[in-house]
Coordinates of C-alpha atoms and ligand atoms in Angstrom, one line a residue:
X678 CA -72.2 -30.0 40.4
X679 CA -68.9 -31.3 39.0
X680 CA -67.6 -28.1 37.4
X681 CA -64.2 -29.3 36.7
X682 CA -65.2 -32.3 34.6
X683 CA -67.3 -30.1 32.3
X684 CA -64.4 -27.7 32.0
X685 CA -62.1 -30.4 30.8
X686 CA -64.2 -32.2 28.4
X687 CA -66.6 -29.7 27.0
X688 CA -65.9 -26.6 29.0
X689 CA -69.5 -25.7 29.5
X690 CA -71.9 -25.3 32.4
X691 CA -74.4 -27.5 30.4
X692 CA -72.0 -30.3 30.7
X693 CA -71.7 -30.0 34.4
X694 CA -75.4 -30.3 34.8
X695 CA -75.5 -33.5 32.8
X696 CA -73.0 -35.7 34.6
X697 CA -74.8 -39.0 34.6
X698 CA -75.5 -41.1 37.6
X699 CA -74.1 -44.0 35.8
X700 CA -70.6 -42.6 35.6
X701 CA -70.7 -41.8 39.4
X702 CA -71.7 -45.3 40.2
X703 CA -69.0 -46.8 38.0
X704 CA -66.4 -44.7 39.7
X705 CA -67.6 -45.7 43.1
X706 CA -67.5 -49.4 42.2
X707 CA -63.9 -49.1 40.9
X708 CA -62.9 -47.2 44.0
X709 CA -64.3 -49.9 46.3
X710 CA -62.5 -52.6 44.4
X711 CA -59.2 -50.8 44.7
X712 CA -59.8 -50.1 48.3
X713 CA -60.4 -53.8 48.9
X714 CA -57.2 -54.8 47.1
X715 CA -54.9 -52.1 48.4
X716 CA -55.8 -51.2 52.0
X717 CA -54.3 -48.3 53.8
X718 CA -52.6 -47.0 50.7
X719 CA -52.7 -43.4 51.7
X720 CA -51.1 -43.9 55.1
X721 CA -48.0 -45.7 53.8
X722 CA -45.8 -43.5 51.8
X723 CA -43.2 -45.3 49.7
X724 CA -39.7 -43.9 50.5
X725 CA -39.0 -43.6 46.7
X726 CA -42.1 -41.3 46.2
X727 CA -42.3 -39.6 49.6
X728 CA -40.6 -36.4 48.7
X729 CA -40.1 -34.0 45.8
X730 CA -42.2 -32.6 42.9
X731 CA -44.4 -34.8 40.8
X732 CA -45.1 -33.1 37.4
X733 CA -48.2 -33.7 35.4
X734 CA -48.3 -32.5 31.8
X735 CA -51.7 -31.7 30.4
X736 CA -52.5 -31.0 26.8
X737 CA -54.1 -27.5 26.8
X738 CA -56.4 -27.6 23.9
X739 CA -58.3 -24.5 24.9
X740 CA -55.4 -22.2 25.8
X741 CA -53.3 -21.4 28.8
X742 CA -55.8 -19.2 30.6
X743 CA -58.4 -22.0 31.2
X744 CA -56.3 -25.0 32.0
X745 CA -55.0 -24.5 35.5
X746 CA -58.3 -23.8 37.1
X747 CA -59.9 -26.9 35.7
X748 CA -57.3 -29.2 37.1
X749 CA -56.6 -27.5 40.5
X750 CA -59.1 -29.7 42.4
X751 CA -57.3 -32.7 41.1
X752 CA -54.0 -31.4 42.4
X753 CA -55.6 -30.9 45.8
X754 CA -56.7 -34.5 45.9
X755 CA -53.3 -35.7 44.9
X756 CA -51.7 -33.8 47.7
X757 CA -53.3 -36.3 50.1
X758 CA -50.7 -38.9 49.0
X759 CA -47.9 -37.4 51.0
X760 CA -47.3 -34.0 52.5
X761 CA -43.7 -34.3 51.2
X762 CA -44.9 -34.6 47.6
X763 CA -45.7 -31.5 45.6
X764 CA -47.8 -32.0 42.5
X765 CA -47.3 -29.5 39.7
X766 CA -49.4 -29.1 36.6
X767 CA -47.7 -28.1 33.3
X768 CA -50.1 -27.0 30.6
X769 CA -48.5 -27.6 27.2
X770 CA -49.4 -27.8 23.6
X771 CA -49.0 -30.9 21.5
X772 CA -45.3 -30.5 20.6
X773 CA -44.4 -29.1 24.0
X774 CA -46.0 -32.1 25.7
X775 CA -44.2 -34.5 23.5
X776 CA -40.8 -32.8 24.1
X777 CA -41.4 -32.8 27.9
X778 CA -42.1 -36.6 27.7
X779 CA -39.1 -37.2 25.6
X780 CA -36.9 -35.3 28.0
X781 CA -38.4 -37.1 31.0
X782 CA -39.4 -33.8 32.5
X783 CA -42.8 -35.2 33.5
X784 CA -44.1 -38.1 35.7
X785 CA -47.6 -38.2 34.3
X786 CA -49.3 -37.0 31.2
X787 CA -53.0 -36.2 30.4
X788 CA -53.7 -35.9 26.7
X789 CA -56.1 -36.7 24.0
X790 CA -56.4 -40.4 23.0
X791 CA -54.6 -39.9 19.6
X792 CA -51.6 -38.2 21.2
X793 CA -51.6 -40.8 23.9
X794 CA -51.3 -43.6 21.4
X795 CA -48.4 -41.8 19.8
X796 CA -46.6 -41.3 23.1
X797 CA -47.3 -44.9 24.1
X798 CA -45.7 -46.2 20.9
X799 CA -42.8 -43.8 21.0
X800 CA -41.9 -43.4 24.7
X801 CA -43.7 -46.3 26.4
X802 CA -46.1 -44.2 28.5
X803 CA -48.9 -46.4 29.9
X804 CA -52.4 -45.3 30.8
X805 CA -53.5 -45.7 34.4
X806 CA -56.9 -43.9 34.2
X807 CA -59.4 -42.6 31.7
X808 CA -61.4 -39.4 32.2
X809 CA -65.1 -39.8 33.0
X810 CA -67.4 -37.5 31.1
X811 CA -71.0 -37.1 32.1
X812 CA -72.0 -36.7 28.5
X813 CA -70.2 -39.8 27.3
X814 CA -71.9 -43.0 26.6
X815 CA -69.1 -44.9 28.3
X816 CA -65.4 -43.9 28.8
X817 CA -64.7 -45.9 25.6
X818 CA -67.3 -43.9 23.7
X819 CA -66.8 -40.3 24.8
X820 CA -65.2 -38.2 22.1
X821 CA -66.6 -37.3 18.8
X822 CA -66.3 -34.4 16.3
X823 CA -68.9 -32.1 14.8
X824 CA -68.5 -30.6 11.4
X825 CA -70.4 -27.3 11.6
X826 CA -71.6 -24.9 8.9
X827 CA -73.6 -21.8 9.0
X828 CA -77.2 -22.7 9.3
X829 CA -78.3 -20.9 6.1
X830 CA -75.9 -22.9 3.9
X831 CA -78.5 -25.1 2.3
X832 CA -75.9 -26.4 -0.2
X833 CA -74.1 -28.1 2.7
X834 CA -76.2 -31.0 4.1
X835 CA -73.9 -34.0 4.5
X836 CA -70.2 -34.6 4.6
X837 CA -70.3 -35.5 0.9
X838 CA -71.0 -31.8 0.2
X839 CA -67.6 -30.8 1.6
X840 CA -65.9 -31.8 -1.7
X841 CA -64.0 -28.7 -3.1
X842 CA -65.0 -26.6 0.0
X843 CA -62.9 -24.8 2.6
X844 CA -62.6 -26.5 5.9
X845 CA -61.2 -25.0 9.1
X846 CA -59.5 -27.2 11.7
X847 CA -57.4 -26.5 14.8
X848 CA -54.5 -28.4 13.3
X849 CA -53.6 -31.7 11.7
X850 CA -52.5 -33.2 14.9
X851 CA -55.8 -32.5 16.7
X852 CA -57.6 -35.7 17.5
X853 CA -61.2 -34.4 18.0
X854 CA -60.2 -31.3 16.1
X855 CA -59.3 -33.2 12.9
X856 CA -58.2 -36.8 12.8
X857 CA -61.6 -38.2 13.7
X858 CA -63.2 -36.2 10.9
X859 CA -60.4 -37.1 8.5
X860 CA -61.4 -40.8 8.8
X861 CA -65.1 -40.0 8.2
X862 CA -64.2 -37.9 5.2
X863 CA -62.2 -40.7 3.7
X864 CA -65.1 -43.1 4.3
X865 CA -67.1 -40.6 2.2
X866 CA -64.5 -40.7 -0.6
X867 CA -63.0 -37.3 0.3
X868 CA -59.3 -37.1 0.8
X869 CA -58.8 -33.8 2.8
X870 CA -55.3 -33.4 1.2
X871 CA -56.6 -33.5 -2.3
X872 CA -60.4 -33.1 -2.5
X873 CA -60.9 -29.9 -0.5
X874 CA -60.5 -26.4 -1.8
X875 CA -58.7 -25.5 1.4
X876 CA -57.8 -27.2 4.7
X877 CA -57.1 -24.2 7.0
X878 CA -55.4 -24.8 10.4
X879 CA -56.4 -22.0 12.7
X880 CA -54.6 -23.3 15.8
X881 CA -55.7 -23.5 19.4
X882 CA -58.0 -22.5 21.0
X883 CA -60.8 -24.3 19.1
X884 CA -62.9 -21.1 19.2
X885 CA -60.9 -19.9 16.2
X886 CA -62.7 -22.5 14.1
X887 CA -66.1 -21.2 15.2
X888 CA -65.0 -17.7 14.4
X889 CA -63.8 -18.7 10.9
X890 CA -67.1 -20.4 10.1
X891 CA -69.1 -17.6 11.6
X892 CA -67.3 -14.9 9.5
X893 CA -67.7 -17.0 6.3
X894 CA -64.0 -17.3 5.8
X895 CA -64.5 -21.1 5.4
X896 CA -67.4 -23.2 4.4
X897 CA -67.2 -25.6 7.4
X898 CA -65.2 -26.2 10.5
X899 CA -64.4 -29.1 12.8
X900 CA -65.0 -28.8 16.6
X901 CA -65.3 -31.4 19.3
X902 CA -68.8 -32.8 19.8
X903 CA -70.7 -31.1 22.6
X904 CA -68.8 -27.9 22.2
X905 CA -71.7 -26.5 20.1
X906 CA -74.2 -27.4 22.8
X907 CA -72.2 -25.3 25.3
X908 CA -72.3 -22.2 23.2
X909 CA -75.8 -21.1 24.3
X910 CA -77.4 -18.5 22.0
X911 CA -74.5 -18.4 19.6
X912 CA -75.0 -22.0 18.7
X913 CA -78.1 -21.1 16.8
X914 CA -76.2 -19.8 13.8
X915 CA -74.5 -23.2 13.2
X916 CA -75.7 -26.5 12.0
X917 CA -73.9 -29.9 12.3
X918 CA -73.4 -31.9 9.0
X919 CA -74.4 -35.5 8.8
X920 CA -75.4 -35.7 12.5
X921 CA -75.5 -39.2 13.9
X922 CA -77.9 -40.4 16.3
X923 CA -76.1 -42.3 19.1
X924 CA -78.1 -43.7 21.9
X925 CA -77.1 -42.2 25.2
X926 CA -75.0 -39.4 23.7
X927 CA -76.8 -36.1 24.0
X928 CA -74.7 -34.0 21.6
X929 CA -74.7 -33.7 17.8
X930 CA -71.7 -35.5 16.3
X931 CA -70.7 -36.1 12.7
X932 CA -68.4 -39.0 13.6
X933 CA -68.4 -42.2 15.6
X934 CA -67.2 -41.9 19.3
X935 CA -63.8 -42.7 20.7
X936 CA -62.4 -43.2 24.2
X937 CA -61.9 -40.2 26.5
X938 CA -58.6 -38.7 27.5
X939 CA -56.3 -41.0 29.5
X940 CA -53.9 -40.2 32.3
X941 CA -50.6 -42.1 31.6
X942 CA -47.5 -42.7 33.7
X943 CA -44.2 -42.2 32.1
X944 CA -41.8 -45.1 31.6
X945 CA -39.5 -43.9 34.4
X946 CA -42.4 -43.1 36.9
X947 CA -42.4 -45.3 40.0
X948 CA -45.1 -47.9 39.7
X949 CA -45.9 -47.3 43.4
X950 CA -46.5 -43.6 42.7
X951 CA -48.6 -44.4 39.7
X952 CA -50.6 -46.8 41.8
X953 CA -51.2 -44.3 44.5
X954 CA -52.2 -41.5 42.1
X955 CA -54.6 -43.9 40.4
X956 CA -56.2 -44.9 43.7
X957 CA -56.5 -41.3 45.0
X958 CA -58.1 -40.1 41.7
X959 CA -60.4 -43.1 41.5
X960 CA -61.5 -42.6 45.1
X961 CA -62.2 -38.9 44.9
X962 CA -65.9 -38.9 45.1
X963 CA -66.4 -35.3 46.3
X964 CA -67.3 -34.1 42.8
X965 CA -64.5 -31.6 42.8
X966 CA -62.1 -31.9 39.8
X967 CA -62.5 -34.3 36.9
X968 CA -63.8 -37.8 37.4
X969 CA -61.7 -40.8 36.5
X970 CA -62.3 -44.4 35.7
X971 CA -60.1 -47.4 35.2
X972 CA -58.2 -47.2 31.9
X973 CA -60.4 -47.6 28.8
X974 CA -59.6 -49.7 25.8
X975 CA -57.9 -47.6 23.1
X976 CA -58.1 -50.2 20.4
X977 CA -60.5 -48.0 18.4
X978 CA -57.9 -45.2 18.4
X979 CA -55.3 -47.7 17.1
X980 CA -57.6 -48.8 14.3
X981 CA -58.3 -45.1 13.4
X982 CA -54.6 -44.4 13.2
X983 CA -53.9 -47.5 11.3
X984 CA -56.5 -46.7 8.7
X985 CA -55.1 -43.1 8.5
X986 CA -51.5 -44.4 8.5
X987 CA -50.4 -41.9 11.0
X988 CA -48.7 -41.9 14.4
X989 CA -47.3 -45.4 15.1
X990 CA -48.7 -46.6 11.8
X991 CA -46.9 -44.0 9.6
X992 CA -44.7 -46.8 8.4
X993 CA -47.7 -48.3 6.5
X994 CA -47.8 -45.2 4.2
X995 CA -46.0 -45.7 0.9
X996 CA -43.2 -43.3 1.3
X997 CA -42.7 -40.5 -1.3
X998 CA -39.3 -39.6 -2.7
X999 CA -38.8 -36.8 -0.2
X1000 CA -39.8 -39.0 2.7
X1001 CA -37.5 -41.7 1.5
X1002 CA -34.7 -39.3 1.2
X1003 CA -35.4 -38.0 4.7
X1004 CA -35.6 -41.5 6.1
X1005 CA -32.6 -42.9 4.3
X1006 CA -30.4 -39.9 3.8
X1007 CA -27.4 -41.4 5.6
X1008 CA -27.6 -44.4 3.4
X1009 CA -28.1 -42.2 0.3
X1010 CA -25.1 -40.1 1.3
X1011 CA -23.1 -43.3 1.8
X1012 CA -24.3 -44.6 -1.6
X1013 CA -23.4 -41.4 -3.3
X1014 CA -20.0 -41.4 -1.6
X1015 CA -19.4 -45.0 -2.8
X1016 CA -20.6 -44.1 -6.3
X1017 CA -18.4 -41.0 -6.3
X1018 CA -15.5 -43.1 -5.1
X1019 CA -16.3 -45.7 -7.7
X1020 CA -16.4 -43.1 -10.4
X1021 CA -13.1 -41.6 -9.3
X1022 CA -11.5 -45.0 -9.2
X1023 CA -12.9 -45.8 -12.6
X1024 CA -11.5 -42.6 -14.0
X1025 CA -8.2 -43.3 -12.3
X1026 CA -8.1 -46.8 -13.7
X1027 CA -9.1 -45.5 -17.2
X1028 CA -6.2 -43.1 -17.0
X1029 CA -3.8 -45.8 -16.0
X1030 CA -5.0 -48.1 -18.7
X1031 CA -4.7 -45.3 -21.3
X1032 CA -1.2 -44.5 -20.1
X1033 CA -0.1 -48.1 -20.1
X1034 CA -1.7 -48.8 -23.5
X1035 CA 0.1 -45.9 -25.0
X1036 CA 3.4 -47.1 -23.5
X1037 CA 2.7 -50.6 -24.7
X1038 CA 1.8 -49.4 -28.2
X1039 CA 5.1 -47.4 -28.3
X1040 CA 7.0 -50.5 -27.1
X1041 CA 5.3 -52.7 -29.7
X1042 CA 6.0 -50.2 -32.4
X1043 CA 9.6 -50.0 -31.3
X1044 CA 9.8 -53.8 -31.3
X1045 CA 8.2 -54.0 -34.7
X1046 CA 10.7 -51.5 -36.1
X1047 CA 13.5 -53.4 -34.5
X1048 CA 12.3 -56.7 -35.9
X1049 CA 11.8 -55.1 -39.3
X1050 CA 15.4 -53.9 -39.1
X1051 CA 16.6 -57.3 -38.1
X1052 CA 14.7 -58.9 -40.9
X1053 CA 16.1 -56.4 -43.4
X1054 CA 19.7 -57.1 -42.0
X1055 CA 19.0 -60.8 -42.2
X1056 CA 17.8 -60.6 -45.8
X1057 CA 20.8 -58.4 -46.6
X1058 CA 23.1 -61.0 -45.0
X1059 CA 21.4 -63.8 -46.9
X1060 CA 21.8 -61.9 -50.1
X1061 CA 25.4 -61.2 -49.4
X1062 CA 26.0 -64.8 -48.5
X1063 CA 24.5 -65.9 -51.8
X1064 CA 26.5 -63.4 -53.8
X1065 CA 29.6 -64.5 -51.9
X1066 CA 28.9 -68.1 -52.7
X1067 CA 28.4 -67.3 -56.3
X1068 CA 31.6 -65.2 -56.2
X1069 CA 33.5 -68.3 -55.0
X1070 CA 32.0 -70.5 -57.6
X1071 CA 32.3 -67.9 -60.4
X1072 CA 35.9 -68.7 -61.2
X1073 CA 34.8 -71.8 -62.8
X1074 CA 31.6 -70.2 -64.1
X1075 CA 33.6 -68.6 -66.9
X1076 CA 34.8 -72.0 -68.0
X1077 CA 31.4 -73.5 -67.7
X1078 CA 29.8 -70.9 -69.9
X1079 CA 32.8 -70.9 -72.2
X1080 CA 32.0 -74.4 -73.3
X1081 CA 28.5 -73.7 -74.8
X1082 CA 29.7 -70.4 -76.2
X1083 CA 32.7 -72.0 -77.9
X1084 CA 30.5 -74.7 -79.3
X1085 CA 28.2 -72.1 -80.6
X1086 CA 31.1 -70.2 -82.1
X1087 CA 32.5 -73.3 -83.8
X1088 CA 29.2 -74.2 -85.4
X1089 CA 28.8 -70.6 -86.6
X1090 CA 32.4 -70.6 -88.1
X1091 CA 31.8 -74.0 -89.7
X1092 CA 28.6 -72.7 -91.3
X1093 CA 30.4 -69.7 -92.6
X1094 CA 33.2 -71.8 -94.1
X1095 CA 30.8 -74.1 -95.8
X1096 CA 29.0 -71.1 -97.3
X1097 CA 32.3 -69.9 -98.6
X1098 CA 33.1 -73.3 -100.1
X1099 CA 29.7 -73.7 -101.5
X1100 CA 29.2 -76.9 -99.5
X1101 CA 26.4 -75.8 -97.3
X1102 CA 23.6 -78.3 -97.3
X1103 CA 20.3 -78.0 -95.6
X1104 CA 21.1 -80.9 -93.3
X1105 CA 24.3 -79.2 -92.1
X1106 CA 22.5 -76.0 -91.4
X1107 CA 19.8 -77.8 -89.5
X1108 CA 22.4 -79.8 -87.5
X1109 CA 24.4 -76.6 -86.7
X1110 CA 21.3 -74.6 -85.8
X1111 CA 20.1 -77.5 -83.5
X1112 CA 23.4 -77.6 -81.7
X1113 CA 23.5 -73.8 -81.4
X1114 CA 20.0 -73.7 -79.9
X1115 CA 20.9 -76.6 -77.5
X1116 CA 24.1 -74.9 -76.3
X1117 CA 22.4 -71.5 -76.0
X1118 CA 19.7 -73.1 -73.9
X1119 CA 22.3 -74.7 -71.7
X1120 CA 24.0 -71.4 -71.1
X1121 CA 20.7 -69.6 -70.5
X1122 CA 19.7 -72.2 -67.9
X1123 CA 23.0 -71.7 -66.1
X1124 CA 22.6 -67.9 -66.1
X1125 CA 18.9 -68.1 -65.2
X1126 CA 19.6 -70.1 -62.1
X1127 CA 22.4 -67.8 -61.0
X1128 CA 20.2 -64.8 -61.5
X1129 CA 17.3 -66.3 -59.6
X1130 CA 19.7 -67.2 -56.8
X1131 CA 21.4 -63.9 -56.7
X1132 CA 18.5 -61.6 -56.9
X1133 CA 17.6 -59.4 -54.0
X1134 CA 14.2 -60.4 -52.5
X1135 CA 12.0 -60.5 -49.5
X1136 CA 11.8 -63.8 -47.7
X1137 CA 8.4 -65.6 -48.1
X1138 CA 6.7 -68.8 -47.0
X1139 CA 5.1 -71.3 -49.3
X1140 CA 4.4 -75.0 -49.6
X1141 CA 7.0 -76.8 -51.7
X1142 CA 8.3 -80.3 -52.4
X1143 CA 11.7 -80.9 -50.8
X1144 CA 13.0 -83.0 -53.8
X1145 CA 12.4 -80.1 -56.2
X1146 CA 14.4 -77.7 -54.1
X1147 CA 17.2 -80.2 -53.7
X1148 CA 17.3 -80.9 -57.5
X1149 CA 17.5 -77.1 -58.2
X1150 CA 20.3 -76.7 -55.7
X1151 CA 22.3 -79.6 -57.3
X1152 CA 21.7 -78.3 -60.8
X1153 CA 22.9 -74.8 -59.8
X1154 CA 25.9 -76.3 -58.0
X1155 CA 26.9 -78.5 -60.8
X1156 CA 26.1 -76.0 -63.5
X1157 CA 28.6 -73.5 -62.0
X1158 CA 31.5 -75.9 -61.7
X1159 CA 33.9 -76.9 -64.5
X1160 CA 34.7 -80.2 -62.9
X1161 CA 31.7 -80.7 -60.7
X1162 CA 31.7 -83.8 -58.6
X1163 CA 28.9 -86.3 -58.9
X1164 CA 25.9 -85.6 -56.7
X1165 CA 23.7 -88.5 -55.8
X1166 CA 20.1 -87.6 -54.8
X1167 CA 18.4 -90.2 -52.7
X1168 CA 14.8 -89.2 -52.1
X1169 CA 12.9 -91.4 -49.6
X1170 CA 9.9 -89.1 -49.4
X1171 CA 6.4 -89.9 -50.8
X1172 CA 5.6 -87.5 -53.6
X1173 CA 2.9 -85.7 -51.8
X1174 CA 5.0 -84.7 -48.8
X1175 CA 5.4 -81.0 -48.6
X1176 CA 7.1 -78.5 -46.3
X1177 CA 6.4 -74.9 -45.7
X1178 CA 9.0 -72.2 -46.0
X1179 CA 11.1 -70.2 -48.4
X1180 CA 12.4 -72.5 -51.1
X1181 CA 15.2 -70.2 -52.1
X1182 CA 16.5 -70.0 -48.6
X1183 CA 16.4 -73.8 -48.3
X1184 CA 18.2 -74.0 -51.6
X1185 CA 20.8 -71.6 -50.3
X1186 CA 21.5 -73.8 -47.3
X1187 CA 21.8 -76.9 -49.5
X1188 CA 24.1 -75.1 -52.0
X1189 CA 26.3 -74.0 -49.0
X1190 CA 26.5 -77.5 -47.7
X1191 CA 27.3 -78.9 -51.2
X1192 CA 30.0 -76.2 -51.7
X1193 CA 31.5 -77.0 -48.3
X1194 CA 31.5 -80.7 -49.1
X1195 CA 33.1 -80.0 -52.5
X1196 CA 35.8 -77.8 -50.8
X1197 CA 36.5 -80.5 -48.3
X1198 CA 37.1 -83.2 -50.9
X1199 CA 38.6 -81.0 -53.6
X1200 CA 42.2 -82.4 -53.3
X1201 CA 41.1 -86.0 -53.0
X1202 CA 40.9 -88.6 -55.7
X1203 CA 37.7 -88.3 -57.9
X1204 CA 36.0 -91.3 -56.4
X1205 CA 36.0 -89.6 -53.0
X1206 CA 34.6 -86.4 -54.3
X1207 CA 31.1 -87.8 -54.8
X1208 CA 28.5 -86.0 -52.7
X1209 CA 25.2 -87.6 -51.5
X1210 CA 22.0 -85.7 -50.8
X1211 CA 19.4 -87.7 -48.9
X1212 CA 15.9 -86.7 -48.1
X1213 CA 13.9 -88.5 -45.5
X1214 CA 11.0 -87.9 -43.1
X1215 CA 10.4 -89.1 -39.5
X1216 CA 8.9 -87.7 -36.2
X1217 CA 7.1 -84.9 -38.1
X1218 CA 10.3 -83.6 -39.7
X1219 CA 11.8 -83.6 -43.2
X1220 CA 15.6 -84.0 -43.1
X1221 CA 18.0 -83.1 -45.8
X1222 CA 21.4 -84.9 -45.3
X1223 CA 24.4 -83.7 -47.3
X1224 CA 27.3 -86.3 -47.1
X1225 CA 30.9 -85.9 -48.3
X1226 CA 33.9 -88.2 -48.0
X1227 CA 36.4 -85.5 -47.1
X1228 CA 38.7 -85.5 -44.0
X1229 CA 35.9 -84.4 -41.7
X1230 CA 36.4 -82.2 -38.6
X1231 CA 37.9 -82.7 -35.2
X1232 CA 35.9 -82.2 -32.0
X1233 CA 37.3 -78.7 -31.4
X1234 CA 36.3 -77.6 -34.9
X1235 CA 32.9 -79.2 -34.5
X1236 CA 32.3 -77.2 -31.4
X1237 CA 32.8 -73.9 -33.2
X1238 CA 31.5 -74.9 -36.6
X1239 CA 28.3 -72.7 -36.5
X1240 CA 29.9 -69.6 -35.0
X1241 CA 30.2 -66.6 -37.2
X1242 CA 33.7 -66.1 -38.7
X1243 CA 34.9 -69.6 -38.0
X1244 CA 36.8 -70.8 -41.0
X1245 CA 39.7 -73.0 -41.8
X1246 CA 40.0 -71.7 -45.4
X1247 CA 42.6 -69.1 -46.3
X1248 CA 40.0 -67.2 -48.3
X1249 CA 37.0 -68.2 -46.3
X1250 CA 34.6 -65.8 -44.5
X1251 CA 33.3 -68.2 -42.0
X1252 CA 29.7 -66.9 -42.3
X1253 CA 28.1 -69.6 -44.5
X1254 CA 27.2 -72.1 -41.8
X1255 CA 26.1 -69.5 -39.2
X1256 CA 23.7 -68.0 -41.8
X1257 CA 22.4 -71.5 -42.7
X1258 CA 21.8 -72.2 -39.1
X1259 CA 19.8 -68.9 -38.7
X1260 CA 17.7 -69.9 -41.8
X1261 CA 17.0 -73.3 -40.4
X1262 CA 15.9 -71.9 -37.1
X1263 CA 13.7 -69.2 -38.8
X1264 CA 11.9 -72.1 -40.4
X1265 CA 11.3 -73.8 -37.0
X1266 CA 14.0 -76.3 -37.7
X1267 CA 17.7 -76.8 -37.0
X1268 CA 21.1 -77.5 -38.7
X1269 CA 23.5 -80.0 -37.2
X1270 CA 26.8 -81.7 -38.2
X1271 CA 28.2 -85.1 -37.3
X1272 CA 30.8 -87.5 -38.7
X1273 CA 29.3 -90.5 -40.5
X1274 CA 29.5 -94.0 -38.9
X1275 CA 30.7 -95.7 -42.1
X1276 CA 33.8 -94.0 -43.2
X1277 CA 35.4 -90.5 -43.6
X1278 CA 33.7 -87.3 -44.3
X1279 CA 30.9 -85.3 -42.7
X1280 CA 27.1 -85.4 -42.7
X1281 CA 25.3 -82.1 -42.4
X1282 CA 21.6 -82.4 -41.6
X1283 CA 19.0 -79.7 -42.2
X1284 CA 15.8 -80.6 -40.3
X1285 CA 12.5 -78.8 -41.1
X1286 CA 9.0 -79.3 -39.7
X1287 CA 7.0 -81.4 -42.2
X1288 CA 3.7 -79.8 -43.2
X1289 CA 1.8 -82.7 -44.6
Ligands
ADP2332 P1 33.7 -70.8 -45.1 O1 33.3 -71.8 -46.0 O2 33.7 -69.4 -45.6 O3 34.9 -71.2 -44.2 P2 31.5 -71.8 -43.6 O4 30.7 -71.3 -42.4 O5 30.7 -72.3 -44.7 O6 32.5 -70.7 -44.0 O7 32.4 -73.0 -43.0 C1 33.1 -72.9 -41.9 C2 34.2 -73.9 -41.7 O8 33.6 -75.2 -41.5 C3 34.9 -74.1 -42.9 O9 36.0 -73.2 -43.0 C4 35.5 -75.5 -42.7 O10 36.6 -75.5 -41.9 C5 34.4 -76.2 -42.0 N1 33.6 -77.1 -42.8 C6 32.4 -76.8 -43.3 N2 31.9 -77.8 -44.0 C7 32.8 -78.8 -43.9 C8 32.9 -80.1 -44.4 N3 31.9 -80.7 -45.1 N4 34.0 -80.9 -44.1 C9 35.0 -80.3 -43.4 N5 35.0 -79.1 -42.9 C10 33.9 -78.3 -43.1

């Protein structure tokens, strides 16, 4: 009787009686093989494993009170390895066993196949043996699960009937206690997480599941296959759902079969010690303690976990938001920090931009106000300059106007006298009236030009023909002088050539240049008083040249000519040319002065950009 094997796998006397001859033969064969390969193993004790305590962790699925007794024959066998070695068994639950492996507190671990696959993936434990169960078909096909219901529940016949029912399990991490059935339920289109009314975890020991079903607290429960067969009389109140018929397997199971529990060595365990433990356990043929075989193939457990996406295959599961957050929280935190930093930086930049935009606007406004002020001063200065020029010319203006007015007066007196004498003919009246109209028009034209020239106005830009402006300036100039010099206009421009600017300002410049030419030659004989105004275009410019035949200017005077308040005249202001220069530059042009090559005098040139 191999009591200990039954205690581990199904914990029942029934199991002890059914240990198959096949399993014993298999064990013996393996033992012989190992003996052949590794002679005299027990006599030689490796120095590295010769002393100290060897700890074996066992998953206690039936509770603390049963575990030690079941395994104590195994410990006795192991003590053969060396008198110096003390083997200790630690009975732990699922999490406790995992923690002990993680902390390297164990040298060996005996656990269910599912848990083993997890530990293998996570901590590199490697199986050295697999438990032999007399009830198993083979070590690879040993563990199944039974879904039990109370016998009288006729509404529950197959696994399909579990939809929307209450199911008791030991816990979600239980291999035979849940995970095997989970897969079967999924194959029947039932997702335990969604399609059951309740999935109740009652915890270890597994007897709690039986109790819950028995009391009717749940509709069904999951227990390890063969547990029911060990219950004796009590088993009669239960029935197994969807029982499978598996050849060579004596128990009712609702699931396919999976490999039996393995014993695994931890990553740090000496291979020599592992080898010796394996050999001793494989060779213990006395029937005391559990039987062991060479390690089984756990591929079917891997496939189960892969299809359930658990254990080492959890990564296959599509992660939910919470799982993603749990997995990537440091990245999320970093991302949030970067985003917060970015937001703060943006706010800071916005603030700076706002501050600088406000400052820039204020500066622009100030500049605009300043420019407006300068423009107004410039216009004022222009106006004053025009008035000043008119003032200088107005001495002779009286004489100029006197002539048409006197003529008008003479004709009016003559008409009056003829009326008195009774000699007034129609022809005489017509002739006098014609003369009076002519003289009045002449006077009105003179005054009109002066008014137009003298009026206060805002500078403007328009397209105009240079010759028209020059003609206007000459007419105004000559109209205001009693003994005006001859002014010759030589226009070399094609008729369509235009320039853009303020015609009145250009006229002002020309008038100033004509007046200066007149002043320079005023004392000279009449033939040298003639002024010449030439208009020509080249290099994208239109040039007005005003030539006089006066005494000209020496080099020193030429250097200061355009400076404000430079004057050689006793009553001069010295502002005319500097204002003219400003006007030229405001039009994008320039004003220059040079002595002519062909005789005395000066040539002043006003150059303006040609528009067409
Ligand atoms: P103002 O006529 O009030 O003196 P301007 O700025 O018009 O002021 O002229 C400055 C000075 O330039 C004049 O006083 C004169 O000495 C000199 N000037 C200007 N034009 C001529 C010219 N055509 N020939 C000789 N000197 C001139």
